[in-house]
Structure formats: C-alpha cells, structure tokens
JSON list of C-alpha atoms and ligand atoms in Angstrom, two decimals:
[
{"chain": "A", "resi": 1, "resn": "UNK", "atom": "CA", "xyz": [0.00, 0.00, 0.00]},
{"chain": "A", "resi": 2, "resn": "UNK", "atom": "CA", "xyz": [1.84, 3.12, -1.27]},
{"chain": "A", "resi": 3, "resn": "UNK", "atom": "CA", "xyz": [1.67, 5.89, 1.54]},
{"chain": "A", "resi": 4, "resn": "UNK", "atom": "CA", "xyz": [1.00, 9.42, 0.46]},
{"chain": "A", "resi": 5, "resn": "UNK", "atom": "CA", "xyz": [4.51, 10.95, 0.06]},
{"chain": "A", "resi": 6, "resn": "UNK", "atom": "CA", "xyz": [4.95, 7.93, -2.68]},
{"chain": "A", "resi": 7, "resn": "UNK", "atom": "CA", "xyz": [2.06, 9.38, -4.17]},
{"chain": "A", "resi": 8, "resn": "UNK", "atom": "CA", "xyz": [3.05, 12.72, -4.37]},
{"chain": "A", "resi": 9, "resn": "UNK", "atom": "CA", "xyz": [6.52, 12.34, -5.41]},
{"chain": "A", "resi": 10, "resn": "UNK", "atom": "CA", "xyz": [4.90, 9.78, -8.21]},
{"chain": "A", "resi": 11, "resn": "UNK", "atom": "CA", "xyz": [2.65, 11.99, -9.54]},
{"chain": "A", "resi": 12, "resn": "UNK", "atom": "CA", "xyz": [3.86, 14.29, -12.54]},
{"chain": "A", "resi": 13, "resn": "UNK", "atom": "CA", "xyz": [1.90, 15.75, -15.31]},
{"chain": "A", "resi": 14, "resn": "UNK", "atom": "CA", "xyz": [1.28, 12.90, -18.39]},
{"chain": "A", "resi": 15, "resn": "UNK", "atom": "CA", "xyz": [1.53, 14.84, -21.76]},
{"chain": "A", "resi": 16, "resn": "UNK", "atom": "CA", "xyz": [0.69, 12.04, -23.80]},
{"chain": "A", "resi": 17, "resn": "UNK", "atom": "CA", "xyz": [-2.00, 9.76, -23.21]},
{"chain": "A", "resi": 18, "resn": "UNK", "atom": "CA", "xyz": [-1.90, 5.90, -24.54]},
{"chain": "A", "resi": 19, "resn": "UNK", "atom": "CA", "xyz": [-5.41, 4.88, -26.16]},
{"chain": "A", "resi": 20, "resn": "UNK", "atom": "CA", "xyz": [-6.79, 3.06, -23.44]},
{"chain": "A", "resi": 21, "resn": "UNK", "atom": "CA", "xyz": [-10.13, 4.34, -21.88]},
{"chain": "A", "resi": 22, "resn": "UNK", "atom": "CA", "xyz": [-10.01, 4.86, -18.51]},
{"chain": "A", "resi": 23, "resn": "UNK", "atom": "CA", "xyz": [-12.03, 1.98, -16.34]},
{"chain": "A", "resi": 24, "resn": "UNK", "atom": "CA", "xyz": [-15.29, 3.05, -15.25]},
{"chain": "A", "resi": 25, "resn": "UNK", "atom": "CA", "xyz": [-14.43, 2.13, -11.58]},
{"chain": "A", "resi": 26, "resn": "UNK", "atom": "CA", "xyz": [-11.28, 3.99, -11.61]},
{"chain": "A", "resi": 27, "resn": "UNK", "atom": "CA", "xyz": [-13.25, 7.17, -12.71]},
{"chain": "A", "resi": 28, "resn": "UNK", "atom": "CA", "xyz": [-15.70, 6.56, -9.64]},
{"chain": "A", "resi": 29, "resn": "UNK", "atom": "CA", "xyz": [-13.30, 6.45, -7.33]},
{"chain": "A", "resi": 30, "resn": "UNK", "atom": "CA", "xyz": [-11.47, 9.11, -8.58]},
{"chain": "A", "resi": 31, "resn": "UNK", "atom": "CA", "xyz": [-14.79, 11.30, -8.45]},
{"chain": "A", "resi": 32, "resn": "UNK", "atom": "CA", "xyz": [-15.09, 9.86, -4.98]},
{"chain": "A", "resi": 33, "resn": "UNK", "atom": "CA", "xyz": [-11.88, 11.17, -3.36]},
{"chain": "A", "resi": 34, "resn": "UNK", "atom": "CA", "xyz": [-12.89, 14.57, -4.45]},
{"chain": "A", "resi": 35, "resn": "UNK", "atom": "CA", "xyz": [-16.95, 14.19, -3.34]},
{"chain": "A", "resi": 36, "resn": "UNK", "atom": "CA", "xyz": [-14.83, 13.89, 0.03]},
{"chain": "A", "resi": 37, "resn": "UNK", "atom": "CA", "xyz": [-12.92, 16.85, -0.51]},
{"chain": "A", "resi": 38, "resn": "UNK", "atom": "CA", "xyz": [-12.96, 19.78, 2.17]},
{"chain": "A", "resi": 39, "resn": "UNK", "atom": "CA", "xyz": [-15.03, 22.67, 1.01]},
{"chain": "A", "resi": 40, "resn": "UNK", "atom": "CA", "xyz": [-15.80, 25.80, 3.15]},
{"chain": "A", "resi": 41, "resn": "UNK", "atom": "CA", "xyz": [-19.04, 25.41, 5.17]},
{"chain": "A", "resi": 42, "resn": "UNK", "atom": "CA", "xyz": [-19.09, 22.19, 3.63]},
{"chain": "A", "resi": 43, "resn": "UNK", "atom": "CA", "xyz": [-21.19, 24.07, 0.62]},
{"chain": "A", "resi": 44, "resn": "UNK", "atom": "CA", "xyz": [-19.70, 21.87, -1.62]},
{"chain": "A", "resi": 45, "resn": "UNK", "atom": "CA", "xyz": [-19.84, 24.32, -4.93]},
{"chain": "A", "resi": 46, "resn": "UNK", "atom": "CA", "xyz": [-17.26, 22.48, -6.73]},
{"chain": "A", "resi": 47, "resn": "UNK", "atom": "CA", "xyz": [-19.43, 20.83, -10.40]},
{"chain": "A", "resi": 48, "resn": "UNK", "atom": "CA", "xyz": [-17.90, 18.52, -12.50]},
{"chain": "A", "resi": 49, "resn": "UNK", "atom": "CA", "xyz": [-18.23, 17.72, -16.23]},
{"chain": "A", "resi": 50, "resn": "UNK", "atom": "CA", "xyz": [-16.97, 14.47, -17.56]},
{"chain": "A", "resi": 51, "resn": "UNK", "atom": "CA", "xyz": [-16.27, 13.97, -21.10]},
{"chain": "A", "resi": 52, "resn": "UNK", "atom": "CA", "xyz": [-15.28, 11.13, -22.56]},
{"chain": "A", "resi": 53, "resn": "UNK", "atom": "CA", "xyz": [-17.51, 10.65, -25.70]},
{"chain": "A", "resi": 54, "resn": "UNK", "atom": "CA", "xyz": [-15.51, 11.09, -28.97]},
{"chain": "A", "resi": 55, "resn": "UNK", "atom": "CA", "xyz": [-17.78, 14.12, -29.98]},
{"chain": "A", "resi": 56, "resn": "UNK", "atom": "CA", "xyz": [-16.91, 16.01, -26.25]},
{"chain": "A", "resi": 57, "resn": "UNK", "atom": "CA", "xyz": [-13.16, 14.82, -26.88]},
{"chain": "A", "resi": 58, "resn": "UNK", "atom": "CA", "xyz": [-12.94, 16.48, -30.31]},
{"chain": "A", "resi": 59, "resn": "UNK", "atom": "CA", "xyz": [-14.65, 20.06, -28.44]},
{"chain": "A", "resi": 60, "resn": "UNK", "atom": "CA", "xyz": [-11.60, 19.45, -25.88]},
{"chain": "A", "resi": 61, "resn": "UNK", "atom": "CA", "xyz": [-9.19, 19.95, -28.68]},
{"chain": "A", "resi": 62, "resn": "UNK", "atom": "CA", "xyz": [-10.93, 22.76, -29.96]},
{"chain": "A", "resi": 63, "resn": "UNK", "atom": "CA", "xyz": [-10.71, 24.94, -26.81]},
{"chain": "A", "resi": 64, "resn": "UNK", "atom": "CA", "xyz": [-7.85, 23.86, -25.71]},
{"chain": "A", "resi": 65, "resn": "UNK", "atom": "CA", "xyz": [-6.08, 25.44, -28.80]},
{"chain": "A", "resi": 66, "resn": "UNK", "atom": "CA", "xyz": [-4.51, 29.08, -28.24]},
{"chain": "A", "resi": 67, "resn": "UNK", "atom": "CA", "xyz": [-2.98, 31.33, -29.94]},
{"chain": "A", "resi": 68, "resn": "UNK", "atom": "CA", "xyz": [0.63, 30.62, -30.57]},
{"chain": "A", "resi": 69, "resn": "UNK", "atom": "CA", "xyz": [3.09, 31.91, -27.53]},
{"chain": "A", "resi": 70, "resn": "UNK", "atom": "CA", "xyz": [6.51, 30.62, -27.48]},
{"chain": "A", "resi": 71, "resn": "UNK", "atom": "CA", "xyz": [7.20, 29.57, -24.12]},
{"chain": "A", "resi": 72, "resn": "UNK", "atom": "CA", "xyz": [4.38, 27.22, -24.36]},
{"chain": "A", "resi": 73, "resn": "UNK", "atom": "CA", "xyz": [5.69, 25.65, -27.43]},
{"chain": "A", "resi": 74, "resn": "UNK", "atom": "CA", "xyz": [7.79, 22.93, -25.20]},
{"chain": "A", "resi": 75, "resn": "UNK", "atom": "CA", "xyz": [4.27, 21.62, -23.65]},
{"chain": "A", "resi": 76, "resn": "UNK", "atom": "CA", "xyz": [2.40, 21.47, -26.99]},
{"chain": "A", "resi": 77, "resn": "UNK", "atom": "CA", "xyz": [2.09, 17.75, -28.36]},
{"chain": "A", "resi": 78, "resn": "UNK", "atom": "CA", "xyz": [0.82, 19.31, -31.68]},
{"chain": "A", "resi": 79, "resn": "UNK", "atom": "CA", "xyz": [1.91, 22.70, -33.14]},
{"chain": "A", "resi": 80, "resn": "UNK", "atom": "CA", "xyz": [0.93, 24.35, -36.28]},
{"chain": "A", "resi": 81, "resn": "UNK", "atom": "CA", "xyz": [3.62, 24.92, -38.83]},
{"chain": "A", "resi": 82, "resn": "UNK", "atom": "CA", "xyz": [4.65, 26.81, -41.17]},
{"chain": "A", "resi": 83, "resn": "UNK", "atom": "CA", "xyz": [2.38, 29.72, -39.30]},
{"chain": "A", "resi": 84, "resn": "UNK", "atom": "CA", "xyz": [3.13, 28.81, -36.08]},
{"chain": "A", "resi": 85, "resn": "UNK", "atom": "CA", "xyz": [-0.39, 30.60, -35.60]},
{"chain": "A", "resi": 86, "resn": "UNK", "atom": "CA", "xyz": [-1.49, 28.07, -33.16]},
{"chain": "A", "resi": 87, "resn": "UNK", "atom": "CA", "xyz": [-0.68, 25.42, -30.13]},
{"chain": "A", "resi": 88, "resn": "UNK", "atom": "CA", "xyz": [-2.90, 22.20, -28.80]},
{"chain": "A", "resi": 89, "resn": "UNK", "atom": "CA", "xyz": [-2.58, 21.82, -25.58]},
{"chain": "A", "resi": 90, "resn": "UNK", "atom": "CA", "xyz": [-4.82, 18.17, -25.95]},
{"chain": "A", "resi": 91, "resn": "UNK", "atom": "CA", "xyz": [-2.13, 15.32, -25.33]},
{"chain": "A", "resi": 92, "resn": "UNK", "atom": "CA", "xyz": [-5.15, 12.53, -26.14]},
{"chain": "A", "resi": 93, "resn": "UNK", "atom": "CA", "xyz": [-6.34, 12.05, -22.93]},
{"chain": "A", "resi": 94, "resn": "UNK", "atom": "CA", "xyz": [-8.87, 9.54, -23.32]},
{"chain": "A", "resi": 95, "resn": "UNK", "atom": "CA", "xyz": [-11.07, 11.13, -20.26]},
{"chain": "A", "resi": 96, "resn": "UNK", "atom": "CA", "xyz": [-10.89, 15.00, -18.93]},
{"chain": "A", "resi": 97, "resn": "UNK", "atom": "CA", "xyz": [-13.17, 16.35, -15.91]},
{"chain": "A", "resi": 98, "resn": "UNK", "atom": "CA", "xyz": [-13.74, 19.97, -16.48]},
{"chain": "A", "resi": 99, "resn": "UNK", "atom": "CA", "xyz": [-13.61, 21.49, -13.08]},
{"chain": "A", "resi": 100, "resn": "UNK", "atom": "CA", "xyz": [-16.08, 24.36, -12.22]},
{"chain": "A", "resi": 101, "resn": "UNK", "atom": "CA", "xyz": [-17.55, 26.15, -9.24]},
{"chain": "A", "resi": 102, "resn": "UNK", "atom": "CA", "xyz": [-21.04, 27.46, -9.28]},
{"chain": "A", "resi": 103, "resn": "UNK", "atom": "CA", "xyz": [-20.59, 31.15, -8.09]},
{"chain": "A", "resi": 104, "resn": "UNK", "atom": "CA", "xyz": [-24.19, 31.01, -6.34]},
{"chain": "A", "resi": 105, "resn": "UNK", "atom": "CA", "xyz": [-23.46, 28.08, -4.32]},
{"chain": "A", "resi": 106, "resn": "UNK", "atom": "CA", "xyz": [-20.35, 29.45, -2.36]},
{"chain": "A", "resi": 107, "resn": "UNK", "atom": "CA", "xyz": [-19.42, 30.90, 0.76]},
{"chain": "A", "resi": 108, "resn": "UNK", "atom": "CA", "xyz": [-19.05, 34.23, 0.71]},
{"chain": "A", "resi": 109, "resn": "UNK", "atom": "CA", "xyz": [-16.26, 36.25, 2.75]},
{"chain": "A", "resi": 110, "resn": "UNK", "atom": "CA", "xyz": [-18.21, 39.06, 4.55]},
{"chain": "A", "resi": 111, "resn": "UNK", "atom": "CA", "xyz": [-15.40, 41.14, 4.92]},
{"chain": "A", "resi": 112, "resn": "UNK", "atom": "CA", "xyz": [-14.24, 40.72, 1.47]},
{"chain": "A", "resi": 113, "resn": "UNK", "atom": "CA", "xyz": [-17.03, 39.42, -0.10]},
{"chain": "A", "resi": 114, "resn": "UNK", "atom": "CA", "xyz": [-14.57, 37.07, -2.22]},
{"chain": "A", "resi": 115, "resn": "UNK", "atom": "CA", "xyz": [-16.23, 33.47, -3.20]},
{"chain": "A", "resi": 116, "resn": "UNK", "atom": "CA", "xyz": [-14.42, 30.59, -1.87]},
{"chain": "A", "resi": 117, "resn": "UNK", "atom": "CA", "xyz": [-15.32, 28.49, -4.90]},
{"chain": "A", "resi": 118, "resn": "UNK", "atom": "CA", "xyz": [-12.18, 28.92, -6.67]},
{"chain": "A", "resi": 119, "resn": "UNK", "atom": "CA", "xyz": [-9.86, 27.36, -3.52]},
{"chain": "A", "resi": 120, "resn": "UNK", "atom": "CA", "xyz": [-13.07, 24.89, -3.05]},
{"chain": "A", "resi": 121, "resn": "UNK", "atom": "CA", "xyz": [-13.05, 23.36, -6.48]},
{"chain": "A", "resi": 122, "resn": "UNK", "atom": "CA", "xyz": [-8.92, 23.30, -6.78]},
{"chain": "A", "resi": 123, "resn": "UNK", "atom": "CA", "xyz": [-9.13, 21.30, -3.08]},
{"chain": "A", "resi": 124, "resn": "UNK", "atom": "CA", "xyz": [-11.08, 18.99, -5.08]},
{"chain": "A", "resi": 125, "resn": "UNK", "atom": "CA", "xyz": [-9.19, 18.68, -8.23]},
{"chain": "A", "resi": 126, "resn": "UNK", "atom": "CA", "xyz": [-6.17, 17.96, -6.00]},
{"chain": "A", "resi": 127, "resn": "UNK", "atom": "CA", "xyz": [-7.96, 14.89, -4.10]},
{"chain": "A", "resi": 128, "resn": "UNK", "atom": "CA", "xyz": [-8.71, 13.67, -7.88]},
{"chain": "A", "resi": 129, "resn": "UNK", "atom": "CA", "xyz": [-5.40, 13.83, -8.59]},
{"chain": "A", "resi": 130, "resn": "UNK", "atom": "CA", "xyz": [-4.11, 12.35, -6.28]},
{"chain": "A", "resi": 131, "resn": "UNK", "atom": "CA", "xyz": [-6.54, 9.33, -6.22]},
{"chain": "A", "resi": 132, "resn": "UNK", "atom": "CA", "xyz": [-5.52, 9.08, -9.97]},
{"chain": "A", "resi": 133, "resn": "UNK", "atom": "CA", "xyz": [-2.12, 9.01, -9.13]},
{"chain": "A", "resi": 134, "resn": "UNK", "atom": "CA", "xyz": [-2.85, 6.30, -6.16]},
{"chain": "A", "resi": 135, "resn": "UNK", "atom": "CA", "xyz": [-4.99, 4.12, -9.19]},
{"chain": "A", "resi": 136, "resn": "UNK", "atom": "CA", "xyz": [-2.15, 3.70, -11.63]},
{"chain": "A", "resi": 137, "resn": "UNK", "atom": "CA", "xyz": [-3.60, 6.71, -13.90]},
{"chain": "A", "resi": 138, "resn": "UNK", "atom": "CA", "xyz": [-1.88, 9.72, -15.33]},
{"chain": "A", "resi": 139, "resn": "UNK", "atom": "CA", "xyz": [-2.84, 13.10, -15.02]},
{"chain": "A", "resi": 140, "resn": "UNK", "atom": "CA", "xyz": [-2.83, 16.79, -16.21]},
{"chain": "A", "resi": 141, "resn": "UNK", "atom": "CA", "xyz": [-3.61, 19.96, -14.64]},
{"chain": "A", "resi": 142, "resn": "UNK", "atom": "CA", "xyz": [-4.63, 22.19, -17.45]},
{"chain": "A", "resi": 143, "resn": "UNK", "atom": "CA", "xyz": [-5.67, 25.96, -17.04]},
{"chain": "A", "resi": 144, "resn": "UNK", "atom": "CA", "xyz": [-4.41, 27.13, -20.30]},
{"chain": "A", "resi": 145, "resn": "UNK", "atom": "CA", "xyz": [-7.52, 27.04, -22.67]},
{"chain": "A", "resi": 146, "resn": "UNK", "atom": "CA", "xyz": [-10.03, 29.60, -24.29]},
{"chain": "A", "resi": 147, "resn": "UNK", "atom": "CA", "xyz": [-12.87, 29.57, -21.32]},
{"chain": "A", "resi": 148, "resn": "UNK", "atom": "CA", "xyz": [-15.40, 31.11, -23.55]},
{"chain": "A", "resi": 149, "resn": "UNK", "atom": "CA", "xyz": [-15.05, 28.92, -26.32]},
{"chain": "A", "resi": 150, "resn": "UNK", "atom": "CA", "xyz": [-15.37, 26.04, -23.72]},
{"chain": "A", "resi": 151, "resn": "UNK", "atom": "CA", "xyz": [-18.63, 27.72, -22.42]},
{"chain": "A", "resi": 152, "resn": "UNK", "atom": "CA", "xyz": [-19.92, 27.81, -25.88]},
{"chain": "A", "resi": 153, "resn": "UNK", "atom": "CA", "xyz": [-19.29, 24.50, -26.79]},
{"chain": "A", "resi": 154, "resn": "UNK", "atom": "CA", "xyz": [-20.17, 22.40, -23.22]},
{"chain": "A", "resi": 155, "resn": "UNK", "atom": "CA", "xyz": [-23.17, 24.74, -22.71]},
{"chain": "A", "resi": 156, "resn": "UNK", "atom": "CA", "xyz": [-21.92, 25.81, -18.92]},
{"chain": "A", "resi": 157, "resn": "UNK", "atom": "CA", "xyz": [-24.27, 27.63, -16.97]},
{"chain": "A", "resi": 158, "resn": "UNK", "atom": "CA", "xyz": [-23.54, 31.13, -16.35]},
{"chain": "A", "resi": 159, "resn": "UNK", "atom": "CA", "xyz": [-23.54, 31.06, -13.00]},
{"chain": "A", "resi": 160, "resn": "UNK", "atom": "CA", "xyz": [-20.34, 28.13, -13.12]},
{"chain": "A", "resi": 161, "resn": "UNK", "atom": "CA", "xyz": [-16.19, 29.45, -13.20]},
{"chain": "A", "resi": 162, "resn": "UNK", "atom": "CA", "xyz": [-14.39, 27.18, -14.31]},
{"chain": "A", "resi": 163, "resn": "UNK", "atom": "CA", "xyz": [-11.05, 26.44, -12.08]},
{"chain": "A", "resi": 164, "resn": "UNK", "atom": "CA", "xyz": [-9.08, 23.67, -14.91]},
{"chain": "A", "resi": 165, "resn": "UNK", "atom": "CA", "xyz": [-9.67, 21.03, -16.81]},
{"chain": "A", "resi": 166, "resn": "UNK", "atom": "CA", "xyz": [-8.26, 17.16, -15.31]},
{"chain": "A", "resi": 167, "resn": "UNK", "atom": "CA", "xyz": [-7.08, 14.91, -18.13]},
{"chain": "A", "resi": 168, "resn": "UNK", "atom": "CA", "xyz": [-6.90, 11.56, -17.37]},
{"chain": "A", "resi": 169, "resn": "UNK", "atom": "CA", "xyz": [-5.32, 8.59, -18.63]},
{"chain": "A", "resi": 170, "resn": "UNK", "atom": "CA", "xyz": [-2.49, 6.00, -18.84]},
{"chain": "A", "resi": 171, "resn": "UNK", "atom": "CA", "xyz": [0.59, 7.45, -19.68]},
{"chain": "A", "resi": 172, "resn": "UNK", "atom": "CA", "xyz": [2.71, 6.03, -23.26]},
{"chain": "A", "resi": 173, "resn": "UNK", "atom": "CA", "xyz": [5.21, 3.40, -22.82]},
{"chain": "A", "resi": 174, "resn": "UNK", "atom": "CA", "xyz": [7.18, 6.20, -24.63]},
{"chain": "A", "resi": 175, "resn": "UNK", "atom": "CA", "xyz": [6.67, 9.01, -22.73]},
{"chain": "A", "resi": 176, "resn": "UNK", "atom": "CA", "xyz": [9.66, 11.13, -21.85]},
{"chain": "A", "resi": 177, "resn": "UNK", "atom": "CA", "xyz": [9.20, 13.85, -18.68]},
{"chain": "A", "resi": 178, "resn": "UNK", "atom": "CA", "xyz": [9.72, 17.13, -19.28]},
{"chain": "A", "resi": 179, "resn": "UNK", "atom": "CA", "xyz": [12.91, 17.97, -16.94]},
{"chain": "A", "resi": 180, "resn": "UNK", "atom": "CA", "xyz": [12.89, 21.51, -16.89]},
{"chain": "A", "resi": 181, "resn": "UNK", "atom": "CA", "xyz": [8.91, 21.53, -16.35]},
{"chain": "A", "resi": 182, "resn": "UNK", "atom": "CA", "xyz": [8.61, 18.53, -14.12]},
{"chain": "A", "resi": 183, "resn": "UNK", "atom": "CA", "xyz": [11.79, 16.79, -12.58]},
{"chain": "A", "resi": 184, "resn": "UNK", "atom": "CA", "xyz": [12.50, 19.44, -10.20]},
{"chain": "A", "resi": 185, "resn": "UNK", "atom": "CA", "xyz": [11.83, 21.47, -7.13]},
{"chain": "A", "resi": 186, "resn": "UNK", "atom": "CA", "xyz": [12.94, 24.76, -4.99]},
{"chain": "A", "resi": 187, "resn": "UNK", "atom": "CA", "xyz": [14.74, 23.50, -1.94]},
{"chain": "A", "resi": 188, "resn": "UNK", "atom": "CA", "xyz": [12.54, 24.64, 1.03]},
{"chain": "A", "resi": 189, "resn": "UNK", "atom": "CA", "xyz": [14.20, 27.00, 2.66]},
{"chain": "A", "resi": 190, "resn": "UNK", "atom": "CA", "xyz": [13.34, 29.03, -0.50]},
{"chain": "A", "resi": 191, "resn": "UNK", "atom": "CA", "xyz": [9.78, 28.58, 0.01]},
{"chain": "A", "resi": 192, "resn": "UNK", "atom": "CA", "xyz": [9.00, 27.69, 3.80]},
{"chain": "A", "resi": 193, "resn": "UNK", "atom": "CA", "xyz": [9.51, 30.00, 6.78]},
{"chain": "A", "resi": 194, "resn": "UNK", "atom": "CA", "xyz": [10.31, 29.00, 9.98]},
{"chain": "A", "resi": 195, "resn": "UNK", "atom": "CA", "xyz": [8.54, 31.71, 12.52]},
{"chain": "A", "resi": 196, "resn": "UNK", "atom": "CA", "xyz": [10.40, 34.57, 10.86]},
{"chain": "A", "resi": 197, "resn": "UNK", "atom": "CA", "xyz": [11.21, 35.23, 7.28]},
{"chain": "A", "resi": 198, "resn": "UNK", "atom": "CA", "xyz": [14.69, 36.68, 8.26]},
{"chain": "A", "resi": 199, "resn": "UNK", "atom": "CA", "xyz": [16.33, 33.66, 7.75]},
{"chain": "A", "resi": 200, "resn": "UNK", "atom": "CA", "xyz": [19.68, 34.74, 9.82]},
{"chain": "A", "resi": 201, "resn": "UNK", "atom": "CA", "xyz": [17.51, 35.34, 13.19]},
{"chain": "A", "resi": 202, "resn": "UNK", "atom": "CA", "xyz": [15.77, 31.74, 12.53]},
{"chain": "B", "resi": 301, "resn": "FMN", "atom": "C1", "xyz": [-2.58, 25.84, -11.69]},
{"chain": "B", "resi": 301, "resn": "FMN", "atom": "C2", "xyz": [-1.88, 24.97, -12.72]},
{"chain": "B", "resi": 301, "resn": "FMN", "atom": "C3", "xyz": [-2.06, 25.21, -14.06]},
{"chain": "B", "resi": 301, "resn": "FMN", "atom": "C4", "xyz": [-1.45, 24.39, -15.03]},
{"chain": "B", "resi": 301, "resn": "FMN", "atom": "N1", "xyz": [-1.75, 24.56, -16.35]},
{"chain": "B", "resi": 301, "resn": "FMN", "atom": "C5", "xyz": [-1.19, 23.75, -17.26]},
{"chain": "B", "resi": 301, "resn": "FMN", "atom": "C6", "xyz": [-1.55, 23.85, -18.64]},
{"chain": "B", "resi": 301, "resn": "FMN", "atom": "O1", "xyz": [-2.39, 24.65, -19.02]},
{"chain": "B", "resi": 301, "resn": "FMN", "atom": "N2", "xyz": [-0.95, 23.02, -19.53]},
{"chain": "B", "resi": 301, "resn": "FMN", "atom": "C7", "xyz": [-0.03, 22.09, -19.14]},
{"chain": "B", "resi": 301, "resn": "FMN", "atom": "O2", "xyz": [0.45, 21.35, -19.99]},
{"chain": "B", "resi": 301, "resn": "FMN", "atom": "N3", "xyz": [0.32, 21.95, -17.84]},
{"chain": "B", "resi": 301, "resn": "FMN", "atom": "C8", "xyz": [-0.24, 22.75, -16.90]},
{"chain": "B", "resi": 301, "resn": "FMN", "atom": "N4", "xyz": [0.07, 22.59, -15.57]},
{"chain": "B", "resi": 301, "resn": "FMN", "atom": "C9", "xyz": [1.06, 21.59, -15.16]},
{"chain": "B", "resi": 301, "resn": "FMN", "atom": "C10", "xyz": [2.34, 22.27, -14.62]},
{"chain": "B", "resi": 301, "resn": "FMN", "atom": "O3", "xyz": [3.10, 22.77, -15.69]},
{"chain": "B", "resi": 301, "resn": "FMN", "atom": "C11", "xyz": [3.12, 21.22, -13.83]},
{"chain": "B", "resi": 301, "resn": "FMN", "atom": "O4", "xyz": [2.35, 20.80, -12.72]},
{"chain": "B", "resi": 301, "resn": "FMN", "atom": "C12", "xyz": [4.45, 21.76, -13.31]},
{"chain": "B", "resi": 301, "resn": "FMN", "atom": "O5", "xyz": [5.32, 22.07, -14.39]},
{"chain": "B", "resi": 301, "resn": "FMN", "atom": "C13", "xyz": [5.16, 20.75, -12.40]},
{"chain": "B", "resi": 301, "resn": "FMN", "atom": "O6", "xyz": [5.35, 19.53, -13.09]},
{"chain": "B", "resi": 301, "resn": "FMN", "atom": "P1", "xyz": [4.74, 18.16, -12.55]},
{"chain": "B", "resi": 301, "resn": "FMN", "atom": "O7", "xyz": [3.23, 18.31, -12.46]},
{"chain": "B", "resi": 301, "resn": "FMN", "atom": "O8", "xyz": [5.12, 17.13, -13.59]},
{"chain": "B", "resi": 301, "resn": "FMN", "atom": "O9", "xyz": [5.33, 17.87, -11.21]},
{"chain": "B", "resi": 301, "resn": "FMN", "atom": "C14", "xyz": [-0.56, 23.36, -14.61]},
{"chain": "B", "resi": 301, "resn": "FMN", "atom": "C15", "xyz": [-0.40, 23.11, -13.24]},
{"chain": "B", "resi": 301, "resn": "FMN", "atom": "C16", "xyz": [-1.06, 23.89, -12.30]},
{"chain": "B", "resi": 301, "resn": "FMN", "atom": "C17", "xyz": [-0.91, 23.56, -10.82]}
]
C-alpha cells in the first residue's frame, strides 16, 4: 500500500496519453476522493463535467487550442507549422473532468465578499489527482484554454467558473518527462519560513 509521500513524489503531469479508456471504476473512485474533498461550510460548490464521448473529446481539442506563444511551445504535443499561428494543448487524454464552481453556491467572505469556490473546487481537483495518481492513472492539470469557447461549446451555466480542466489517462510506454517543467523542485528553505522570514535570526 503506497503511503502518500509515494504518491506525491509519483505523480507528474502525463503529456501524452496511450489509447486506453479509462475503467469506469477507476473514474468513480477518482470522483469519490474529491466528493470527500474539504469545502468551506461544507457548501460543496465544486461541479464537474466528464467527457469522454468522442464528440466532447474532439470540443476538448478545440478549446484547448490558443494562440501561438513561445514559451508554451515545449508543452504542446501538436503545433501548427509553417504559421506557427497556433498550439494544442490536448495530449489525447482519453477522459478529462472539467472542473467548475457554481458562483451562487459558495461561501461568501463578509469582509471581502470574495467566493471561496475557486480554492473549493482546486481542493477537489487535488484529491482527484491524487486518487488518480494512487490508481495507476496519469494526469494533467490544465488551465491554459479559451474559457469562452469552452462555455460555448459544453453549454456551462452562467452562473459556473471554471477552475481547470483534469485529463486523465495511462501514460505512453514512450513518454519522456519534461525535466525543466517537471523533474525538479525549490529546496525549502526558499519557500517555507520558519517563525520569521529573516532567515539569519531563525
Ligand atoms: C494551476 C496549474 C495550471 C497548469 N496549467 C497547465 C496547462 O495549461 N498546460 C499544461 O500542460 N500543464 C499545466 N500545468 C502543469 C504544470 O506545468 C506542472 O504541474 C508543473 O510544471 C510541475 O510539473 P509536474 O506536475 O510534472 O510535477 C498546470 C499546473 C497547475 C498547478
């Protein structure tokens, strides 16, 4: 039985997706860990759209297409030439959860008034990916596509922000990782703070 630091030092993002659907169990349980996901007042705001149907697949890859930017070029599976005028940002995944909040279903800061749907729906997205991870199943975080061409196209409700789109899938025998993007991490005295942040008085 892995134990969660195996998990999380397992999990990486999949950029290419073998041709295997994902098992419908798998997906249940993976919808699962994040139905038991923390959410503020337990309002629960977080709403899900699967898509998995060759028709919804084939809308993925048309909102997840951008405008071409060169630093993104390195995480594109597909990119236009000789125009270079666009990137797809699709990788195959066989399955992809579009994760949204419904703005009227939130808790509301009083002070602030800020929503907490946004840290509400990425809790739950984490606890997916994580149980993906846990399952044997790749994953991808993906906030870089054209929201209002995915609104069009899925027919979300006005009232629902979307927080990213989930792909999920098993990874290709041939997959190589991304080094720069994903083998890495800032050692933790760049990012954690001990009491102070003057690190010489620690
Ligand atoms: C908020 C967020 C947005 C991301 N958006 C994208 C995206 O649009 N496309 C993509 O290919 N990867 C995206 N990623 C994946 C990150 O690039 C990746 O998590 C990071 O480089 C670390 O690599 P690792 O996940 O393999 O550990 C996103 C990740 C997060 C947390």
């Amino acid at each position: 039985m892995p134990d969660f630091m195996d998990i999380s030092r397992r999990r990486h993002t999949v950029r290419s997706y073998a041709q295997r659907p994902v098992e419908p169990e798998k997906l249940a349980a993976v919808l699962e860990a994040g139905r038991w996901a923390p959410t503020a007042v337990n309002a629960q705001p977080q709403r899900i759209l699967v898509l998995d149907t060759p028709k919804n697949l084939e809308k993925v890859r048309e909102f997840c297409t951008f405008g071409w930017q060169k630093k993104y070029v390195d995480l594109a599976c597909e990119s236009d030439t000789p125009g270079h005028d666009h990137i797809v940002l699709y990788y195959g995944a066989p399955t992809v959860l579009v994760v949204c909040y419904d703005r009227e279903a939130c808790w509301r800061h009083p002070q602030t008034g800020e929503t907490s749907g946004a840290t509400d729906a990425t809790i739950v997205a984490t606890h997916m990916m994580m149980e993906a991870t846990s399952l044997g199943l790749g994953s991808a975080w993906i906030s870089y596509f054209d929201h209002d061409k995915a609104r069009e196209l899925l027919e979300i409700p006005k009232s629902w922000e979307f927080v990213c789109m989930l792909y999920l899938g098993y990874e290709t025998e041939d997959a190589t990782m991304n080094q720069h993007l994903s083998g890495s991490r800032r050692p933790l005295d760049e990012t954690c703070f001990f009491n102070t942040l003057d690190q010489e008085r620690a």
